[in-house]
XYZ file of C-alpha atoms in Angstrom:
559
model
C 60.149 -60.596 -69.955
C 60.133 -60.184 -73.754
C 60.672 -57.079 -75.214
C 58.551 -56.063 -78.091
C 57.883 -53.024 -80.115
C 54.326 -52.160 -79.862
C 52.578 -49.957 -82.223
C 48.916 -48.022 -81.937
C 45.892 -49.260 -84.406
C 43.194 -48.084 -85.298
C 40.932 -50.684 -84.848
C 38.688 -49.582 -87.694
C 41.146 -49.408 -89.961
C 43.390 -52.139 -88.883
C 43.296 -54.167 -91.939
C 46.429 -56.479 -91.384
C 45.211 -59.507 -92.390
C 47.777 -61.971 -90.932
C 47.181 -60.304 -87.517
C 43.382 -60.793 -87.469
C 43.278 -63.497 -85.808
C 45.126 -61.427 -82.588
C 42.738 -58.106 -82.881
C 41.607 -57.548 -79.080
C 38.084 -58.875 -78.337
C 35.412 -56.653 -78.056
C 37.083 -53.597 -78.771
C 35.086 -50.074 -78.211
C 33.976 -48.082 -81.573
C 36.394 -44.921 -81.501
C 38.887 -46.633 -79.160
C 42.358 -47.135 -79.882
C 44.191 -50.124 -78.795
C 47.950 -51.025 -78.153
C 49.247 -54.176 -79.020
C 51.979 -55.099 -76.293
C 53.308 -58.653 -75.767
C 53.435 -59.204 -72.489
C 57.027 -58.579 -70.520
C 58.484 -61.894 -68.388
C 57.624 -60.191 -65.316
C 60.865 -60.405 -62.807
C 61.746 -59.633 -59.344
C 64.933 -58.664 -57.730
C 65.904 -60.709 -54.770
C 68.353 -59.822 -52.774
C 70.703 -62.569 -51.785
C 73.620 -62.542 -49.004
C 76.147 -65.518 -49.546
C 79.135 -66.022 -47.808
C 82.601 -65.282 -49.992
C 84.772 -65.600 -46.771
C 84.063 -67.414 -43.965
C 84.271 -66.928 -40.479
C 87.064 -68.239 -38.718
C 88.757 -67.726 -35.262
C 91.500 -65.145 -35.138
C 93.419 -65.295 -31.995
C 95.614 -63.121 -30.155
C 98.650 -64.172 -27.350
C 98.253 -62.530 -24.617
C 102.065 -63.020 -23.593
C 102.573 -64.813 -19.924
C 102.712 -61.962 -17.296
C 105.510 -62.115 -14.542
C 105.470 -60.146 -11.128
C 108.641 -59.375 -8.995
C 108.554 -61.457 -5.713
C 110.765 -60.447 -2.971
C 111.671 -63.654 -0.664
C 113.784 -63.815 1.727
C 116.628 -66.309 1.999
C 118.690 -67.958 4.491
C 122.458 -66.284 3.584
C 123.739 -67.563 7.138
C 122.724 -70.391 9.327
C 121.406 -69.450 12.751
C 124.215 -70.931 15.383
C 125.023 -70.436 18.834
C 128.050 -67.989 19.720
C 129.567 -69.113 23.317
C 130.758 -65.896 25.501
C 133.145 -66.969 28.547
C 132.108 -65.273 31.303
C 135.429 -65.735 33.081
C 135.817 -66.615 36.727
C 135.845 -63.510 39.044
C 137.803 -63.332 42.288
C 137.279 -61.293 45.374
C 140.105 -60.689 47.427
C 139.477 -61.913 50.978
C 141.816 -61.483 54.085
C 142.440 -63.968 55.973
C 143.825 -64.315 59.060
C 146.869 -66.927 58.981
C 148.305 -68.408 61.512
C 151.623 -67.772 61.719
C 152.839 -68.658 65.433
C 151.277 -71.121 67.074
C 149.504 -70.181 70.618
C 151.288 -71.591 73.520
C 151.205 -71.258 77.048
C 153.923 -69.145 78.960
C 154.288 -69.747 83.024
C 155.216 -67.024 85.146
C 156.617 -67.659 87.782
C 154.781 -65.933 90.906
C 157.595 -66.124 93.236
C 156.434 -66.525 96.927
C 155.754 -63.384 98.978
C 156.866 -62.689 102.017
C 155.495 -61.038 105.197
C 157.627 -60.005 107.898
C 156.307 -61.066 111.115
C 157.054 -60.384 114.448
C 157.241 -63.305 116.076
C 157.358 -63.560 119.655
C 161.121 -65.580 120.407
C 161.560 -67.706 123.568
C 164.396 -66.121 124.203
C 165.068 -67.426 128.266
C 163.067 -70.249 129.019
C 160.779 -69.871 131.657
C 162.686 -71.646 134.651
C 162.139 -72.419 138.614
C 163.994 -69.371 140.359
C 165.306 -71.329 143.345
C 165.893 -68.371 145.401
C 169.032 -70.426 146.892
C 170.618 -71.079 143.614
C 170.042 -68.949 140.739
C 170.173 -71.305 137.714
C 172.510 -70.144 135.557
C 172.368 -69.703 131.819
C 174.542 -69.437 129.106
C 174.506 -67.784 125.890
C 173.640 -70.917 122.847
C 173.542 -69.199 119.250
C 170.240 -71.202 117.180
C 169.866 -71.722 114.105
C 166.404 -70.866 112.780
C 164.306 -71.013 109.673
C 164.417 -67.003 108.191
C 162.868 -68.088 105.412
C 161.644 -71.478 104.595
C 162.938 -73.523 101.796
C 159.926 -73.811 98.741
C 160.428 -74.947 95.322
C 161.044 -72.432 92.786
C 159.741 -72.831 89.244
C 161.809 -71.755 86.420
C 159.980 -71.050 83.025
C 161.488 -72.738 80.251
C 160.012 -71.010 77.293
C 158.916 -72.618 74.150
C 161.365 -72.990 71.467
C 160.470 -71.878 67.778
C 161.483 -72.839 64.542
C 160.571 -71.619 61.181
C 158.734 -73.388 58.959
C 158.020 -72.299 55.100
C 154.374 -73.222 54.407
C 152.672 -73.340 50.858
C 149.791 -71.470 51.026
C 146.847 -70.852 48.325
C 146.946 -67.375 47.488
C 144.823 -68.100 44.361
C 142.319 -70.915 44.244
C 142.049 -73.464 41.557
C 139.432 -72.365 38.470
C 138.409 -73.973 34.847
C 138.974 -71.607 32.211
C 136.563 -72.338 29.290
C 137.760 -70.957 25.925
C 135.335 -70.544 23.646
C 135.038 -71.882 20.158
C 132.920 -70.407 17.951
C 131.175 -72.176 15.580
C 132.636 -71.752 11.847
C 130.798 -71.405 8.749
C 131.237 -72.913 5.056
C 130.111 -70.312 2.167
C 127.966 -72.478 0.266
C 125.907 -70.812 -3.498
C 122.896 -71.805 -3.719
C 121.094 -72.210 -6.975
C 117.743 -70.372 -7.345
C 115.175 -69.726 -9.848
C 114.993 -66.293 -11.170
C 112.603 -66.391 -13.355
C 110.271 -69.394 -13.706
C 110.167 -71.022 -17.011
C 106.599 -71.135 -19.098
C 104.855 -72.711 -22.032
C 104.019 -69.817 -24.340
C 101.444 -69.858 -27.506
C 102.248 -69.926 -30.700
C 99.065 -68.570 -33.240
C 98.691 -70.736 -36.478
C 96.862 -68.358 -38.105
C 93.730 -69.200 -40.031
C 94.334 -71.070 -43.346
C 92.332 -70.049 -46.516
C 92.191 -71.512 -50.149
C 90.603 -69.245 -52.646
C 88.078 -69.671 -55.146
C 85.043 -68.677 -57.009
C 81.237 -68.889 -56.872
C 79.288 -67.847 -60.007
C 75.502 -66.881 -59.663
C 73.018 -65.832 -62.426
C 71.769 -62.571 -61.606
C 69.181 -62.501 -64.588
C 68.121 -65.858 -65.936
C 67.897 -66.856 -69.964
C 64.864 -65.003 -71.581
C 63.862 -64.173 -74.668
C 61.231 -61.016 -76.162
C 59.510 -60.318 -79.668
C 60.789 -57.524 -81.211
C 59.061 -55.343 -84.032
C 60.971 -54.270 -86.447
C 60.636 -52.358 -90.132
C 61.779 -54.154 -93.331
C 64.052 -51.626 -95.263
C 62.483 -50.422 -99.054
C 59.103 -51.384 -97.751
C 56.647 -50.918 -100.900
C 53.646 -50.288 -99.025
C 52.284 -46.925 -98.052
C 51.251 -49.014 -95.045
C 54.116 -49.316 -92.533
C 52.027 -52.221 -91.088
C 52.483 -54.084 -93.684
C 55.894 -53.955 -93.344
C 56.464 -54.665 -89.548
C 58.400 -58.226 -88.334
C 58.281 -59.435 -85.360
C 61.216 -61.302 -84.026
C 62.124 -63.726 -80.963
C 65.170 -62.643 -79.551
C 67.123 -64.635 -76.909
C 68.982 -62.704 -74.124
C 70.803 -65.149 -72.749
C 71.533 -65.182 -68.774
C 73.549 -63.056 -66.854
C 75.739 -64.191 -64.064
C 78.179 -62.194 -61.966
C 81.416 -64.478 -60.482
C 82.499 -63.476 -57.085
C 85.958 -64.735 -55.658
C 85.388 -66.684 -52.579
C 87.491 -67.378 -49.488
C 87.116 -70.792 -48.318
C 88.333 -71.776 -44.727
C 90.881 -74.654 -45.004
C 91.891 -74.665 -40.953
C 90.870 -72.740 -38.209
C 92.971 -70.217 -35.859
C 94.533 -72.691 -33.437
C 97.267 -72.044 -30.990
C 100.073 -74.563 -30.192
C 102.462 -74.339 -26.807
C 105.792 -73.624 -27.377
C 108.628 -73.959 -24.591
C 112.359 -73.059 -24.255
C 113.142 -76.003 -25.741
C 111.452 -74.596 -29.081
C 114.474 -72.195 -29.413
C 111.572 -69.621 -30.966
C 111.896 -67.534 -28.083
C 114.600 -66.831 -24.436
C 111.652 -65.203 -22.716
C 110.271 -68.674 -22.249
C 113.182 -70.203 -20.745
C 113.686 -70.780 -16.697
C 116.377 -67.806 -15.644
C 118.334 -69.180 -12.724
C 120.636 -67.269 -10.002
C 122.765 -67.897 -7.120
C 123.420 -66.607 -3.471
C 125.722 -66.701 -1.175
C 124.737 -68.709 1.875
C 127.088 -69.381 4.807
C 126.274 -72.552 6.265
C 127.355 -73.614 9.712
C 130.288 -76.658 9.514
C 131.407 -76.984 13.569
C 129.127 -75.290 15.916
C 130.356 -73.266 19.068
C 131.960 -75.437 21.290
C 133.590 -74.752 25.110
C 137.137 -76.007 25.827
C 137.293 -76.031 29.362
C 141.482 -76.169 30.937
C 142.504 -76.092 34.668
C 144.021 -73.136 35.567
C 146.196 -74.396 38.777
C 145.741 -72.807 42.014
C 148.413 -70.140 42.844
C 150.595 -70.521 46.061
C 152.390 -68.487 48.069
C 155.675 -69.261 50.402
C 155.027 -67.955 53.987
C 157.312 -68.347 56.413
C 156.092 -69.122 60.425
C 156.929 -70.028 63.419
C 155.981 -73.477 65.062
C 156.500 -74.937 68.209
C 159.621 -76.657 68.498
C 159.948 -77.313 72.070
C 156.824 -76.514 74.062
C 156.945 -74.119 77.240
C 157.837 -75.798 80.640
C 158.409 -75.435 84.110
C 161.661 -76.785 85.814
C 161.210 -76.533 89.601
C 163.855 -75.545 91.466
C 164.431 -76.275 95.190
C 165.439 -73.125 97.143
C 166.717 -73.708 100.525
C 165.265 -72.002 103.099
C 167.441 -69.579 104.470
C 168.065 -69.527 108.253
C 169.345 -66.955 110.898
C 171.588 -67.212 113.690
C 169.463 -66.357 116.933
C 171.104 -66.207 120.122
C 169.533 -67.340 122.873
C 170.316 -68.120 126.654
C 169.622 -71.575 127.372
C 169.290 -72.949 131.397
C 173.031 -74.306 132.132
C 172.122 -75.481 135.440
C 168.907 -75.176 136.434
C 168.195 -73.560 139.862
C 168.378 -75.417 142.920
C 166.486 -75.183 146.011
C 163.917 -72.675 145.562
C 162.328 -72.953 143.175
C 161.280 -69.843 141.920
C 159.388 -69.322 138.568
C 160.656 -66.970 136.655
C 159.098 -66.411 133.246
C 160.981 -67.115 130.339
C 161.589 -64.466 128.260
C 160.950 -63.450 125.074
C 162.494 -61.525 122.028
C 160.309 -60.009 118.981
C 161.794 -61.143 116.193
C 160.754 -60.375 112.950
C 161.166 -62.574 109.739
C 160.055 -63.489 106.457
C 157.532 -65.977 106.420
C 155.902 -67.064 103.032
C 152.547 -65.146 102.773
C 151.706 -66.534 99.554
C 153.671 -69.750 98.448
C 155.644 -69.305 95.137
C 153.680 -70.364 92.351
C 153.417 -70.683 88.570
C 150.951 -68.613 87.011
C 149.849 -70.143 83.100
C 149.711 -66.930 80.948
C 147.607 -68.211 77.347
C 150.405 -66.732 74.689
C 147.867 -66.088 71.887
C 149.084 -67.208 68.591
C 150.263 -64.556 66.009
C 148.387 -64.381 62.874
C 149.800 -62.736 60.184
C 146.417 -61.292 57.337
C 147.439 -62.547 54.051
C 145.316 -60.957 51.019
C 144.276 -64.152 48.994
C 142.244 -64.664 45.630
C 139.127 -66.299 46.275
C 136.474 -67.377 43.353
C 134.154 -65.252 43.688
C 131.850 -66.661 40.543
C 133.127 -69.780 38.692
C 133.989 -69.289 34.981
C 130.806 -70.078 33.286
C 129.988 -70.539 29.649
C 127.186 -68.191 28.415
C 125.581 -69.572 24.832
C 123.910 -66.331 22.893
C 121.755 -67.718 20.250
C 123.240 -66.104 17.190
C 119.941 -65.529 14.601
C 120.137 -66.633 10.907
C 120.838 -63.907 8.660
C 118.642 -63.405 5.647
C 118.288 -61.199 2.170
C 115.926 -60.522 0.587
C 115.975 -61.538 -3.318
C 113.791 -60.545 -5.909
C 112.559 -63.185 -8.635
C 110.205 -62.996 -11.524
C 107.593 -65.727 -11.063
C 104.365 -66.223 -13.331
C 101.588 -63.968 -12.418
C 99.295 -64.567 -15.637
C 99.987 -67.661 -17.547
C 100.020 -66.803 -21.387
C 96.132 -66.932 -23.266
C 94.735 -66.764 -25.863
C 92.195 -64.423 -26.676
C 89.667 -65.415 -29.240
C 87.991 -63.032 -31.751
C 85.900 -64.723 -34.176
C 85.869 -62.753 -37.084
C 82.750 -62.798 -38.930
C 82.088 -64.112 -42.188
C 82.166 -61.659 -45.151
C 79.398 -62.060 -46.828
C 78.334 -60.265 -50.553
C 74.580 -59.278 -51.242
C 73.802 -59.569 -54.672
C 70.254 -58.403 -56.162
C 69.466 -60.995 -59.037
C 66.629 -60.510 -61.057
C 64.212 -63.874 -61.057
C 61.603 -64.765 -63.981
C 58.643 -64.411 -61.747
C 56.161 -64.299 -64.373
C 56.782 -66.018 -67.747
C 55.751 -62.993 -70.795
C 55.280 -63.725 -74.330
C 51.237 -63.221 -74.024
C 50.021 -60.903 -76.606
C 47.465 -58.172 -74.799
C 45.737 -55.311 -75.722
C 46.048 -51.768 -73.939
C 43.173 -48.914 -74.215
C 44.347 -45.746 -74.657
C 43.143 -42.036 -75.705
C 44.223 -42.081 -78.989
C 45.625 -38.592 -79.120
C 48.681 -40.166 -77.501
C 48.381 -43.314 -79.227
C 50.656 -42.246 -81.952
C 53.273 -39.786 -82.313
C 55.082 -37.755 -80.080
C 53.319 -36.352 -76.845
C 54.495 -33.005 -75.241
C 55.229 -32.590 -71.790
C 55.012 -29.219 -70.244
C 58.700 -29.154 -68.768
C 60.206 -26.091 -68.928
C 64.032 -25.816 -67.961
C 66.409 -23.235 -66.769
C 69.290 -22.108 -69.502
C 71.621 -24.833 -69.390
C 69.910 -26.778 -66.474
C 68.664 -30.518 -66.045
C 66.590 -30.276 -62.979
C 63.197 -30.349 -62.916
C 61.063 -27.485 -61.423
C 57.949 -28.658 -59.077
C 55.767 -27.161 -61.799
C 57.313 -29.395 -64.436
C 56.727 -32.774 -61.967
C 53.140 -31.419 -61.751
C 52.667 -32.379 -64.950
C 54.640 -35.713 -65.126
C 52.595 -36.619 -62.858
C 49.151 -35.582 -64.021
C 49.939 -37.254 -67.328
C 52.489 -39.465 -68.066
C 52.554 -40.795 -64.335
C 49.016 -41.424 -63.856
C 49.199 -43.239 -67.964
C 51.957 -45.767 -66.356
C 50.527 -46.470 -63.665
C 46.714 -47.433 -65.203
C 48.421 -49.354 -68.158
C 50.847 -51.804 -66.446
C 52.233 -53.294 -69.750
C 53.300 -49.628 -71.668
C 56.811 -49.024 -72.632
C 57.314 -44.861 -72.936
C 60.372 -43.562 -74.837
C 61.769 -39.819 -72.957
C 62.840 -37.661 -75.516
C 64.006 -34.189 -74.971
C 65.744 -31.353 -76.966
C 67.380 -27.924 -76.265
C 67.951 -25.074 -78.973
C 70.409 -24.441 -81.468
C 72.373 -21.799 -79.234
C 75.676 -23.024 -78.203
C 77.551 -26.110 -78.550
C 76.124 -29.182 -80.916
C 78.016 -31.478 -78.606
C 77.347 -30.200 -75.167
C 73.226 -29.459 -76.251
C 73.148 -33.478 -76.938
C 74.911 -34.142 -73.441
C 72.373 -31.759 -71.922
C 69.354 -32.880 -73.929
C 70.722 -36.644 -72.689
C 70.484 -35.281 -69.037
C 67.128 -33.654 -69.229
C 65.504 -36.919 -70.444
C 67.160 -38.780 -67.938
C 66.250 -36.242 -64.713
C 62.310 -37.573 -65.803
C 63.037 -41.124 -66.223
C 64.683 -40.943 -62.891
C 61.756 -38.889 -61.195
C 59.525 -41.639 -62.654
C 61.427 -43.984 -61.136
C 61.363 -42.599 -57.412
C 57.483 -42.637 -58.309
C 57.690 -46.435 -58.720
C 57.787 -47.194 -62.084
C 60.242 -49.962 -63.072
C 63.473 -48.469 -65.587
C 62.686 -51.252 -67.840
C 59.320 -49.346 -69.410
C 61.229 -46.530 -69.909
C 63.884 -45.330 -71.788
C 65.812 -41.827 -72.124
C 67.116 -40.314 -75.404
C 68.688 -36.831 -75.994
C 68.179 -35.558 -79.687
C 70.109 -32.133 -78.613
C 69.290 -29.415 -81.212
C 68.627 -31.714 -84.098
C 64.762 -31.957 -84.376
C 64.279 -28.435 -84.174
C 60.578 -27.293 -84.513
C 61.287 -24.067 -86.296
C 64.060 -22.294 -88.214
C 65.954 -21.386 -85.573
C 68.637 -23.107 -85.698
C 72.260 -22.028 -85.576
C 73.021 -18.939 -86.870
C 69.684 -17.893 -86.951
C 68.347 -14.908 -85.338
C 65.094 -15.686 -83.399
C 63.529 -14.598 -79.865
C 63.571 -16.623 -77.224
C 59.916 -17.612 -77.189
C 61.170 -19.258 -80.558
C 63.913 -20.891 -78.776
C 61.962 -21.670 -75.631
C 59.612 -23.924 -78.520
C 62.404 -26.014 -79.288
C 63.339 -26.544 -75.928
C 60.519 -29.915 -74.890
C 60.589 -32.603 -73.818
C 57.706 -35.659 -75.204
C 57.635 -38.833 -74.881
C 56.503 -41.849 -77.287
C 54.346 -44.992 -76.404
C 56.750 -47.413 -78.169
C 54.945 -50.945 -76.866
């Protein structure tokens, strides 16, 4: 939008000749008119553009382990061989040591003495003439007869020495047990793993220029110096001046590469953490198992000594003579003659042995001797018992991978910059004419705003009556330009009552602002204590209603 210095007419007495042909059209009688170019009407836009952009950042989560306890073979399971050696009983047992054999006793014969009725005169014819005559005859008879007589012969002995097993015969098993080797054996401690390197995000830098207000240009009034004419009219210029464009450069970030990860290993060297950890135990392995030796262990003898039939028992039989007695006896001589007379022999009781029971041999069983020897007997053979001898383990710990190494991904967002630039929405430059009251069209207009002693803010009373004049103006007449200007008194500082004349303007131009005028129609100027209104300035003794007078604040239609 152009900027140009407007100025009130009077269109009744407007008498600039080279401007005629630009008076507004059917003005009102008694109306006065602004002349006011039109602005290049603008808008700000607010624009967001990117001056870093988004890339991937990425964070290694580092591989995890956990502590694993397993259990390893340290020593082979084998088979341990107990002997359960042979167990005797001792056992009597009734040896022979003399045969049996037979004895005969001899039963000699008994004897019973019998009476035994002799002939001792034979019975003979008496012959009464002759007597027979006898004579005395001594006989020889059987006292005892003769029988066979049987001697024992006993058995004959001899000694004999006879081996016998006192302890039998048994195996003996030894055992063997099996041996072992102590073998290491290799292990993995902790496994090995591919870990992730970040290559970070790469960037090149650089700029982006944008125009935040674009080329314009705006007539300008302005006074010639030494102007001649009583008119000031006459002397006014108006000038095209160019503002050229406005740009604002913003350093940029451009992405060149992404966030990427690569795998690294042990063999990387970058880090010992990824390499394989390995250990060792001891493991005994078996290298002969359990084995029985089985030996003889030779039956045990003893010597006994016994007695064996050399010559078995016999009988010899004997003859013994019977044994005989003299008897005397009368035997006839001459027998008697004649007469025979019978005369009865006679007899003699004798007594003598005859052989009640015959001699005889009576077999008597000798029973053999036995002698009780105390011998070794197996009672259980030697046997071999195999125990099962278990494996032996430990327990090891090891590190193994319990979260393999990621990557966590955090896009970082793109930094973006949002930049209000001011676009040419309407082009200016068109000359138009504003109606206003013409008590303000010229000079300075008062506004009641009355301030605190040495204060800038604005009471609600004094915002009253922005609003009921110079707010309400604005608003109706779109294309006015108002100049703030406010002044203090002379007491105190020169320099600090143009700061605080500076302010004061300022506090309304802001308030008109908030209201929703643009800043471009208006513009703020402090004149401090130099356009007093009376004599009071410094060093001058006045009351403070006089002071109060030079403390205003008016404002100017300059366009």
């Amino acid at each position: 939008m152009k900027k140009i210095t407007m100025f009130p007419i009077l269109v009744a007495l407007l008498s600039l000749g080279s401007y005629a042909q630009e008076l507004p059209p059917s003005p009102t009688p008694g109306k006065c008119y602004i002349k006011c170019i039109t602005k290049d009407e603008y808008k700000d836009v607010t624009e967001t553009f990117e001056i870093a952009p988004a890339y991937k950042k990425l964070t290694v989560a580092p591989a995890t382990y956990k502590t694993v306890e397993e259990t390893v073979l340290i020593k082979e399971a084998g088979k341990k061989t107990t002997i359960l050696p042979a167990t005797y009983k001792t056992v009597e047992e009734k040896m022979l040591v003399k045969e049996a054999s037979k004895t005969q006793s001899m039963v000699a014969a008994t004897f019973k003495t019998v009476e035994e009725k002799m002939l001792v005169k034979e019975a003979s014819t008496k012959l009464v003439v002759i007597p027979a005559t006898y004579k005395t005859v001594e006989e020889k008879i059987i006292a005892k007869e003769a029988y066979k007589k049987m001697v024992f012969k006993p058995a004959t002995y001899k000694s004999e020495e006879e081996k016998i097993l006192a302890k039998e015969a048994v195996k003996k098993l030894t055992a063997l047990p099996q041996s072992y080797t102590t073998v290491e054996v290799p292990y993995i401690a902790k496994e090995a793993i591919t870990g992730l390197e970040v290559v970070p995000a790469k960037f090149s830098k650089g700029s982006q220029t944008f125009v935040t207000k674009a080329k314009s240009g705006k007539w300008e009034y302005t006074m010639l110096k030494d102007c001649p004419s009583a008119n000031k009219e006459d002397c006014m210029t108006m000038c095209y001046v160019e503002t050229p464009e406005e740009t604002q450069t913003v350093a940029t970030t451009k992405l060149a590469t992404d966030a990427t990860t690569k795998k690294t290993s042990c063999a990387d060297g970058i880090s010992k953490e990824l390499c394989e950890t390995k250990n060792a135990y001891q493991k005994q392995v078996v290298s002969s198992t359990a084995k029985v030796n089985e030996s003889e262990i030779p039956a045990e003898y003893s010597m006994l000594k016994r007695q064996v039939i050399a010559t078995p028992a016999t009988y010899q039989e004997i003859e013994v003579p019977a044994q005989y007695a003299i008897v005397k006896k009368q035997m006839v001589n001459t027998p008697a003659k004649t007469q025979e007379i019978s005369i009865p022999a006679e007899y003699s009781v004798v007594k003598r042995l005859v052989i009640a029971t015959p001699a005889r041999v009576e077999e008597v069983a000798i029973p053999a001797e036995y002698s009780i020897v105390k011998k070794q007997v197996v009672a259980t053979a030697a046997i071999a018992n195999t125990i099962e001898i278990p494996a032996e383990y430990a327990t090891i710990k090891r590190q193994v991978l319990d979260r393999a190494a990621a990557t966590t991904e955090e896009l970082v967002p793109a930094v973006t910059k949002t930049i209000t630039k001011t676009e040419l929405v309407k082009k200016g430059g068109i000359t138009v004419w504003e109606e206003v009251d013409c008590s303000i069209a010229s000079g300075n207009n008062l506004l009641n705003i009355l301030y605190e002693y040495n204060s800038a803010k604005l009471t609600p009373t004094s915002t009253t009556d922005i609003d009921r004049n110079l707010l309400k103006l604005m608003r109706e007449k779109q294309n006015l330009r108002v100049e703030i200007m406010s002044h203090t008194d002379a007491r105190g500082n020169d320099n600090y009552n143009m700061s605080l004349s500076q302010q004061r303007a300022q506090s309304v131009v802001n308030y008109l602002v908030s209201k929703g005028i643009t800043r471009d129609r208006l513009v703020a100027k402090g004149f401090g204590e130099t356009r007093l209104k009376n004599k009071c300035s410094n060093g001058v003794n006045c009351s403070d209603a006089q002071h109060q007078a030079n403390r205003r604040t008016e404002f100017r239609i300059i366009q």
